Amino acid sequence: MRNMSPWWIRIPVVFFLIFGLMEYFIDSGDKPAIIEYPITQFFMLMVLLILIGIELILQSIENVMFQTLTEEAKERYLEAKAKRWEWKWGKKMYQKSLGSKPIEAEGEIILDHNYDGIRELDNKLPPWWVWMFYATIIFGVVYLARFHVFGDYTQDEEYTTEVALAEAQIEEYKKTAKDLVDVNTVELLTDASDLSAGKAIFETNCVACHMADGGGGIGPNLTDANWILGGGIKNVFNTISEGGRDGKGMVAWKNVLKPAEMAQVASYLLTFQGTTPANPKAPEGDIWVDPDAPTMEIPEQPKDSVAIETDSTTVAIN
């Protein structure tokens, strides 16, 4: 019996194959499964011990069967086992790629000069080297014609194009990678799926302090226009992420919720604005006005108009 590979190759190959399959089929999020789920470490240890045990059992069986053979059969077995597997086609192509003469034919290419008994062989350059040299010549000619003769494009143009393409790819990626959102890039979500996810997060984590209708309890009322740390999607996202006031505010949720989840729950709780809860808590903080909201301009009255004040209205007369 001739082994194609020794045990110290078979065991690592099978071990890492099983390890790769485990990581592929177990959904562990951003972390490897072997770190996220410690039980997998025990599993891989058992796999390693089993592989070693299988190799030991096979070696024992082989030794027992070897002892039952006759002396002549033992010699044939050892001779067959000692033969090394060779990839004949690959070896032939390797020798051909070198382009060198075999030792028996070195007399045909030996040079006449002699340096203290040292003779030199006139071997040809390896074919692979020659063809690579020809390829570089062809490449150089094409490059020269394309960029220096016909002026295809400059390096500055190539850089500008690549940067524009990369920026477009980044923007496209951000559309699907919601976890890249932060306090500077977060936007109000209005999709039903996002609001539904935000509602589920709110009811799981926030109801105890803010009540199901946002009226407030331990936490402040979410339905009025007053905000302790500022309103709007960016301020609310930041408050959820970093927590409220030190010592008496909400805890930071950035280690529990993903950025996308914080954006969803922030967008959902803003839907409480203007609603009427069952038992609203008294307003806390200051009335928040969106600095980005458009301002309404009051039209100027004509200079020749006269304002007449009455009991209830002011009438402008031209």
Tab-separated table of C-alpha atoms in Angstrom:
chain	number	residue	atom	x	y	z
A	1	MET	CA	0.000	0.000	0.000
A	2	ARG	CA	1.418	3.371	-0.994
A	3	ASN	CA	0.255	6.437	0.936
A	4	MET	CA	-0.322	9.524	-1.212
A	5	SER	CA	0.374	11.854	1.714
A	6	PRO	CA	1.807	11.509	5.250
A	7	TRP	CA	-0.319	11.796	8.365
A	8	TRP	CA	1.071	15.214	9.274
A	9	ILE	CA	-0.470	16.564	6.064
A	10	ARG	CA	-3.755	14.641	6.166
A	11	ILE	CA	-4.731	15.682	9.709
A	12	PRO	CA	-4.258	19.484	9.252
A	13	VAL	CA	-5.984	19.431	5.842
A	14	VAL	CA	-9.071	17.610	7.149
A	15	PHE	CA	-9.082	19.685	10.356
A	16	PHE	CA	-9.052	23.039	8.560
A	17	LEU	CA	-11.586	21.769	5.999
A	18	ILE	CA	-14.038	21.001	8.818
A	19	PHE	CA	-13.176	24.326	10.464
A	20	GLY	CA	-13.942	26.209	7.227
A	21	LEU	CA	-17.267	24.405	6.764
A	22	MET	CA	-18.218	25.224	10.355
A	23	GLU	CA	-17.477	28.927	9.867
A	24	TYR	CA	-19.400	28.932	6.568
A	25	PHE	CA	-22.597	27.347	7.865
A	26	ILE	CA	-22.772	28.973	11.333
A	27	ASP	CA	-24.082	32.538	11.221
A	28	SER	CA	-22.086	34.404	13.873
A	29	GLY	CA	-22.352	37.979	12.586
A	30	ASP	CA	-19.163	40.018	12.404
A	31	LYS	CA	-17.168	37.695	14.692
A	32	PRO	CA	-15.860	34.211	13.800
A	33	ALA	CA	-18.059	31.409	15.095
A	34	ILE	CA	-15.193	29.937	17.123
A	35	ILE	CA	-15.041	33.226	19.102
A	36	GLU	CA	-18.750	34.058	19.214
A	37	TYR	CA	-19.766	30.549	20.351
A	38	PRO	CA	-17.212	28.970	22.763
A	39	ILE	CA	-18.879	25.563	22.325
A	40	THR	CA	-17.349	25.414	18.838
A	41	GLN	CA	-13.869	25.431	20.399
A	42	PHE	CA	-14.740	22.232	22.237
A	43	PHE	CA	-16.166	20.816	19.012
A	44	MET	CA	-12.958	21.503	17.052
A	45	LEU	CA	-10.861	20.021	19.868
A	46	MET	CA	-12.943	16.828	19.678
A	47	VAL	CA	-12.525	16.789	15.871
A	48	LEU	CA	-8.738	17.015	16.270
A	49	LEU	CA	-8.661	14.210	18.844
A	50	ILE	CA	-10.860	12.025	16.633
A	51	LEU	CA	-8.611	12.581	13.607
A	52	ILE	CA	-5.527	11.687	15.632
A	53	GLY	CA	-7.331	8.629	17.003
A	54	ILE	CA	-8.293	7.481	13.497
A	55	GLU	CA	-4.685	7.785	12.325
A	56	LEU	CA	-3.424	5.795	15.343
A	57	ILE	CA	-6.003	3.060	14.769
A	58	LEU	CA	-5.110	2.811	11.061
A	59	GLN	CA	-1.403	2.607	11.900
A	60	SER	CA	-2.096	-0.140	14.442
A	61	ILE	CA	-4.173	-2.133	11.958
A	62	GLU	CA	-1.457	-1.753	9.328
A	63	ASN	CA	1.225	-2.988	11.751
A	64	VAL	CA	-0.880	-5.999	12.800
A	65	MET	CA	-1.555	-6.960	9.170
A	66	PHE	CA	2.117	-6.453	8.311
A	67	GLN	CA	3.136	-9.012	10.939
A	68	THR	CA	0.891	-11.628	9.328
A	69	LEU	CA	2.698	-11.403	5.976
A	70	THR	CA	5.431	-13.732	4.813
A	71	GLU	CA	8.996	-12.430	4.557
A	72	GLU	CA	8.712	-12.156	0.784
A	73	ALA	CA	5.391	-10.291	1.052
A	74	LYS	CA	6.889	-7.968	3.676
A	75	GLU	CA	9.716	-7.057	1.290
A	76	ARG	CA	7.271	-6.347	-1.554
A	77	TYR	CA	5.090	-4.297	0.788
A	78	LEU	CA	7.993	-2.199	2.056
A	79	GLU	CA	9.277	-1.708	-1.469
A	80	ALA	CA	5.867	-0.544	-2.709
A	81	LYS	CA	5.426	1.727	0.275
A	82	ALA	CA	8.829	3.316	-0.270
A	83	LYS	CA	7.957	4.349	-3.823
A	84	ARG	CA	7.242	8.032	-4.081
A	85	TRP	CA	4.359	9.285	-6.151
A	86	GLU	CA	5.435	11.404	-9.073
A	87	TRP	CA	3.459	13.691	-11.310
A	88	LYS	CA	5.121	12.590	-14.534
A	89	TRP	CA	3.432	15.092	-16.845
A	90	GLY	CA	4.222	17.971	-14.501
A	91	LYS	CA	7.835	16.842	-14.142
A	92	LYS	CA	8.162	16.564	-17.915
A	93	MET	CA	6.777	20.058	-18.463
A	94	TYR	CA	9.081	21.431	-15.774
A	95	GLN	CA	12.131	19.955	-17.437
A	96	LYS	CA	10.952	21.255	-20.795
A	97	SER	CA	10.468	24.766	-19.390
A	98	LEU	CA	14.067	24.820	-18.200
A	99	GLY	CA	15.385	24.041	-21.678
A	100	SER	CA	18.569	22.504	-20.245
A	101	LYS	CA	20.410	19.448	-21.504
A	102	PRO	CA	20.489	16.278	-19.432
A	103	ILE	CA	23.755	15.375	-17.739
A	104	GLU	CA	24.443	12.658	-20.330
A	105	ALA	CA	24.373	15.248	-23.151
A	106	GLU	CA	26.455	17.961	-21.469
A	107	GLY	CA	29.418	17.095	-23.653
A	108	GLU	CA	27.610	18.605	-26.644
A	109	ILE	CA	27.351	22.086	-25.111
A	110	ILE	CA	30.586	22.352	-23.134
A	111	LEU	CA	32.745	25.338	-24.098
A	112	ASP	CA	36.409	25.089	-24.989
A	113	HIS	CA	37.895	27.508	-22.467
A	114	ASN	CA	39.124	26.151	-19.156
A	115	TYR	CA	39.657	28.080	-15.920
A	116	ASP	CA	41.746	25.951	-13.564
A	117	GLY	CA	39.719	22.894	-14.434
A	118	ILE	CA	36.387	24.684	-14.362
A	119	ARG	CA	34.471	24.279	-17.614
A	120	GLU	CA	31.428	26.253	-18.746
A	121	LEU	CA	28.248	24.941	-20.355
A	122	ASP	CA	26.567	26.800	-23.201
A	123	ASN	CA	22.999	26.270	-21.971
A	124	LYS	CA	20.187	28.108	-23.696
A	125	LEU	CA	18.013	30.563	-21.834
A	126	PRO	CA	14.957	28.893	-20.274
A	127	PRO	CA	11.988	29.090	-22.675
A	128	TRP	CA	9.718	30.630	-20.004
A	129	TRP	CA	12.212	33.473	-19.530
A	130	VAL	CA	12.505	34.064	-23.274
A	131	TRP	CA	8.738	34.212	-23.782
A	132	MET	CA	8.339	36.579	-20.836
A	133	PHE	CA	11.005	38.833	-22.384
A	134	TYR	CA	9.117	38.840	-25.690
A	135	ALA	CA	5.896	39.653	-23.806
A	136	THR	CA	7.501	42.708	-22.167
A	137	ILE	CA	8.627	43.959	-25.597
A	138	ILE	CA	5.088	43.611	-26.986
A	139	PHE	CA	3.655	45.330	-23.911
A	140	GLY	CA	6.133	48.198	-24.247
A	141	VAL	CA	5.267	48.762	-27.914
A	142	VAL	CA	1.509	48.753	-27.205
A	143	TYR	CA	1.951	51.111	-24.236
A	144	LEU	CA	4.098	53.502	-26.268
A	145	ALA	CA	1.595	53.613	-29.122
A	146	ARG	CA	-1.460	53.951	-26.871
A	147	PHE	CA	-0.306	56.664	-24.483
A	148	HIS	CA	2.563	58.518	-26.214
A	149	VAL	CA	1.483	58.338	-29.848
A	150	PHE	CA	-2.319	58.331	-29.755
A	151	GLY	CA	-2.662	59.999	-26.315
A	152	ASP	CA	-5.361	57.756	-24.844
A	153	TYR	CA	-5.576	59.349	-21.351
A	154	THR	CA	-3.269	60.886	-18.761
A	155	GLN	CA	-2.592	59.740	-15.212
A	156	ASP	CA	-4.502	62.745	-13.855
A	157	GLU	CA	-7.563	61.768	-15.897
A	158	GLU	CA	-7.275	58.172	-14.740
A	159	TYR	CA	-7.030	59.295	-11.100
A	160	THR	CA	-10.094	61.543	-11.422
A	161	THR	CA	-12.108	58.760	-13.052
A	162	GLU	CA	-11.108	56.211	-10.417
A	163	VAL	CA	-11.962	58.588	-7.557
A	164	ALA	CA	-15.395	59.358	-9.063
A	165	LEU	CA	-16.065	55.635	-9.535
A	166	ALA	CA	-14.975	54.870	-5.967
A	167	GLU	CA	-17.209	57.608	-4.543
A	168	ALA	CA	-20.177	56.276	-6.513
A	169	GLN	CA	-19.495	52.763	-5.207
A	170	ILE	CA	-19.252	54.082	-1.636
A	171	GLU	CA	-22.591	55.861	-1.948
A	172	GLU	CA	-24.192	52.741	-3.409
A	173	TYR	CA	-22.746	50.654	-0.580
A	174	LYS	CA	-24.060	53.050	2.057
A	175	LYS	CA	-27.600	52.503	0.773
A	176	THR	CA	-27.499	48.870	1.872
A	177	ALA	CA	-24.978	49.116	4.734
A	178	LYS	CA	-27.180	50.843	7.284
A	179	ASP	CA	-24.802	50.079	10.146
A	180	LEU	CA	-22.393	52.685	8.775
A	181	VAL	CA	-24.738	55.439	9.960
A	182	ASP	CA	-23.556	57.753	12.746
A	183	VAL	CA	-24.719	60.960	14.396
A	184	ASN	CA	-23.464	63.023	11.450
A	185	THR	CA	-25.065	60.955	8.685
A	186	VAL	CA	-28.262	59.697	10.331
A	187	GLU	CA	-31.494	60.688	8.603
A	188	LEU	CA	-35.149	60.369	9.583
A	189	LEU	CA	-36.478	57.000	8.408
A	190	THR	CA	-40.023	56.901	7.064
A	191	ASP	CA	-40.285	53.407	5.565
A	192	ALA	CA	-42.900	51.209	7.221
A	193	SER	CA	-40.367	48.414	7.715
A	194	ASP	CA	-37.930	50.701	9.557
A	195	LEU	CA	-40.662	52.182	11.747
A	196	SER	CA	-41.982	48.714	12.526
A	197	ALA	CA	-38.488	47.575	13.556
A	198	GLY	CA	-38.094	50.746	15.638
A	199	LYS	CA	-41.410	50.079	17.351
A	200	ALA	CA	-40.305	46.548	18.284
A	201	ILE	CA	-37.064	47.907	19.764
A	202	PHE	CA	-38.949	50.651	21.639
A	203	GLU	CA	-41.452	48.220	23.126
A	204	THR	CA	-38.651	45.888	24.208
A	205	ASN	CA	-36.258	48.405	25.746
A	206	CYS	CA	-37.952	51.797	26.246
A	207	VAL	CA	-41.548	51.224	27.384
A	208	ALA	CA	-40.569	50.829	31.042
A	209	CYS	CA	-39.376	54.455	31.220
A	210	HIS	CA	-41.336	56.255	28.478
A	211	MET	CA	-44.611	54.281	28.383
A	212	ALA	CA	-46.050	52.603	25.303
A	213	ASP	CA	-47.712	55.812	24.101
A	214	GLY	CA	-44.622	57.976	24.793
A	215	GLY	CA	-46.302	59.841	27.644
A	216	GLY	CA	-43.345	59.427	29.968
A	217	GLY	CA	-42.769	57.852	33.359
A	218	ILE	CA	-39.287	57.610	34.767
A	219	GLY	CA	-38.173	59.060	31.459
A	220	PRO	CA	-39.468	62.303	29.916
A	221	ASN	CA	-42.567	62.821	27.815
A	222	LEU	CA	-41.872	62.200	24.125
A	223	THR	CA	-45.058	63.750	22.777
A	224	ASP	CA	-44.520	67.435	23.609
A	225	ALA	CA	-42.178	69.969	22.027
A	226	ASN	CA	-39.806	70.076	25.029
A	227	TRP	CA	-36.462	68.250	24.887
A	228	ILE	CA	-33.771	67.985	27.561
A	229	LEU	CA	-30.893	67.248	25.166
A	230	GLY	CA	-32.398	68.550	21.947
A	231	GLY	CA	-34.891	67.156	19.482
A	232	GLY	CA	-34.629	66.115	15.870
A	233	ILE	CA	-33.231	62.883	14.504
A	234	LYS	CA	-29.561	63.729	15.080
A	235	ASN	CA	-29.958	64.801	18.723
A	236	VAL	CA	-32.252	61.877	19.538
A	237	PHE	CA	-29.869	59.411	17.848
A	238	ASN	CA	-26.955	60.858	19.835
A	239	THR	CA	-28.895	60.653	23.109
A	240	ILE	CA	-29.788	57.016	22.491
A	241	SER	CA	-26.204	56.200	21.531
A	242	GLU	CA	-24.329	58.108	24.240
A	243	GLY	CA	-26.968	58.167	26.992
A	244	GLY	CA	-28.635	61.007	28.864
A	245	ARG	CA	-27.378	63.284	31.618
A	246	ASP	CA	-24.635	61.870	33.846
A	247	GLY	CA	-25.958	60.199	36.954
A	248	LYS	CA	-29.666	60.593	36.249
A	249	GLY	CA	-30.245	60.133	32.546
A	250	MET	CA	-30.717	57.197	30.200
A	251	VAL	CA	-27.889	54.697	29.812
A	252	ALA	CA	-25.882	54.565	26.580
A	253	TRP	CA	-27.295	52.004	24.157
A	254	LYS	CA	-24.422	51.989	21.655
A	255	ASN	CA	-23.025	48.767	23.124
A	256	VAL	CA	-26.407	47.021	22.878
A	257	LEU	CA	-28.022	48.334	19.695
A	258	LYS	CA	-26.489	48.565	16.250
A	259	PRO	CA	-26.348	51.987	14.555
A	260	ALA	CA	-29.146	50.974	12.178
A	261	GLU	CA	-31.326	49.897	15.110
A	262	MET	CA	-30.708	53.191	16.931
A	263	ALA	CA	-31.716	55.069	13.784
A	264	GLN	CA	-34.909	53.005	13.570
A	265	VAL	CA	-35.960	53.525	17.197
A	266	ALA	CA	-35.069	57.249	17.027
A	267	SER	CA	-37.244	57.645	13.941
A	268	TYR	CA	-40.095	55.727	15.571
A	269	LEU	CA	-40.185	57.706	18.822
A	270	LEU	CA	-40.302	60.953	16.826
A	271	THR	CA	-43.690	59.797	15.544
A	272	PHE	CA	-45.039	60.460	19.071
A	273	GLN	CA	-44.656	64.200	18.471
A	274	GLY	CA	-48.069	65.913	18.589
A	275	THR	CA	-49.952	62.852	19.856
A	276	THR	CA	-52.002	62.777	23.057
A	277	PRO	CA	-50.929	60.128	25.592
A	278	ALA	CA	-53.219	58.772	28.303
A	279	ASN	CA	-51.252	60.218	31.247
A	280	PRO	CA	-48.767	62.728	29.909
A	281	LYS	CA	-45.852	63.727	32.101
A	282	ALA	CA	-45.163	67.436	32.594
A	283	PRO	CA	-42.833	68.947	29.976
A	284	GLU	CA	-39.125	68.844	30.778
A	285	GLY	CA	-36.310	70.769	29.167
A	286	ASP	CA	-36.682	73.507	26.603
A	287	ILE	CA	-38.858	73.860	23.527
A	288	TRP	CA	-36.715	72.745	20.635
A	289	VAL	CA	-36.876	74.489	17.277
A	290	ASP	CA	-35.266	72.849	14.260
A	291	PRO	CA	-32.455	75.212	13.141
A	292	ASP	CA	-32.691	73.794	9.631
A	293	ALA	CA	-36.408	74.492	9.304
A	294	PRO	CA	-37.255	77.187	6.722
A	295	THR	CA	-38.133	80.549	8.226
A	296	MET	CA	-41.297	82.388	7.163
A	297	GLU	CA	-40.736	85.933	5.991
A	298	ILE	CA	-43.350	88.570	6.911
A	299	PRO	CA	-44.044	90.827	3.927
A	300	GLU	CA	-43.319	94.508	4.488
A	301	GLN	CA	-46.278	96.900	4.451
A	302	PRO	CA	-46.274	99.773	1.944
A	303	LYS	CA	-44.744	102.964	3.312
A	304	ASP	CA	-47.852	105.028	2.497
A	305	SER	CA	-50.163	102.723	4.419
A	306	VAL	CA	-51.677	103.812	7.709
A	307	ALA	CA	-52.279	101.348	10.506
A	308	ILE	CA	-55.573	101.819	12.376
A	309	GLU	CA	-55.755	99.895	15.621
A	310	THR	CA	-59.173	98.683	16.736
A	311	ASP	CA	-60.247	96.669	19.700
A	312	SER	CA	-59.468	93.340	18.140
A	313	THR	CA	-57.639	93.875	14.837
A	314	THR	CA	-55.191	96.141	13.105
A	315	VAL	CA	-56.254	97.275	9.653
A	316	ALA	CA	-53.826	98.673	7.094
A	317	ILE	CA	-55.287	101.427	4.903
A	318	ASN	CA	-53.464	102.609	1.778
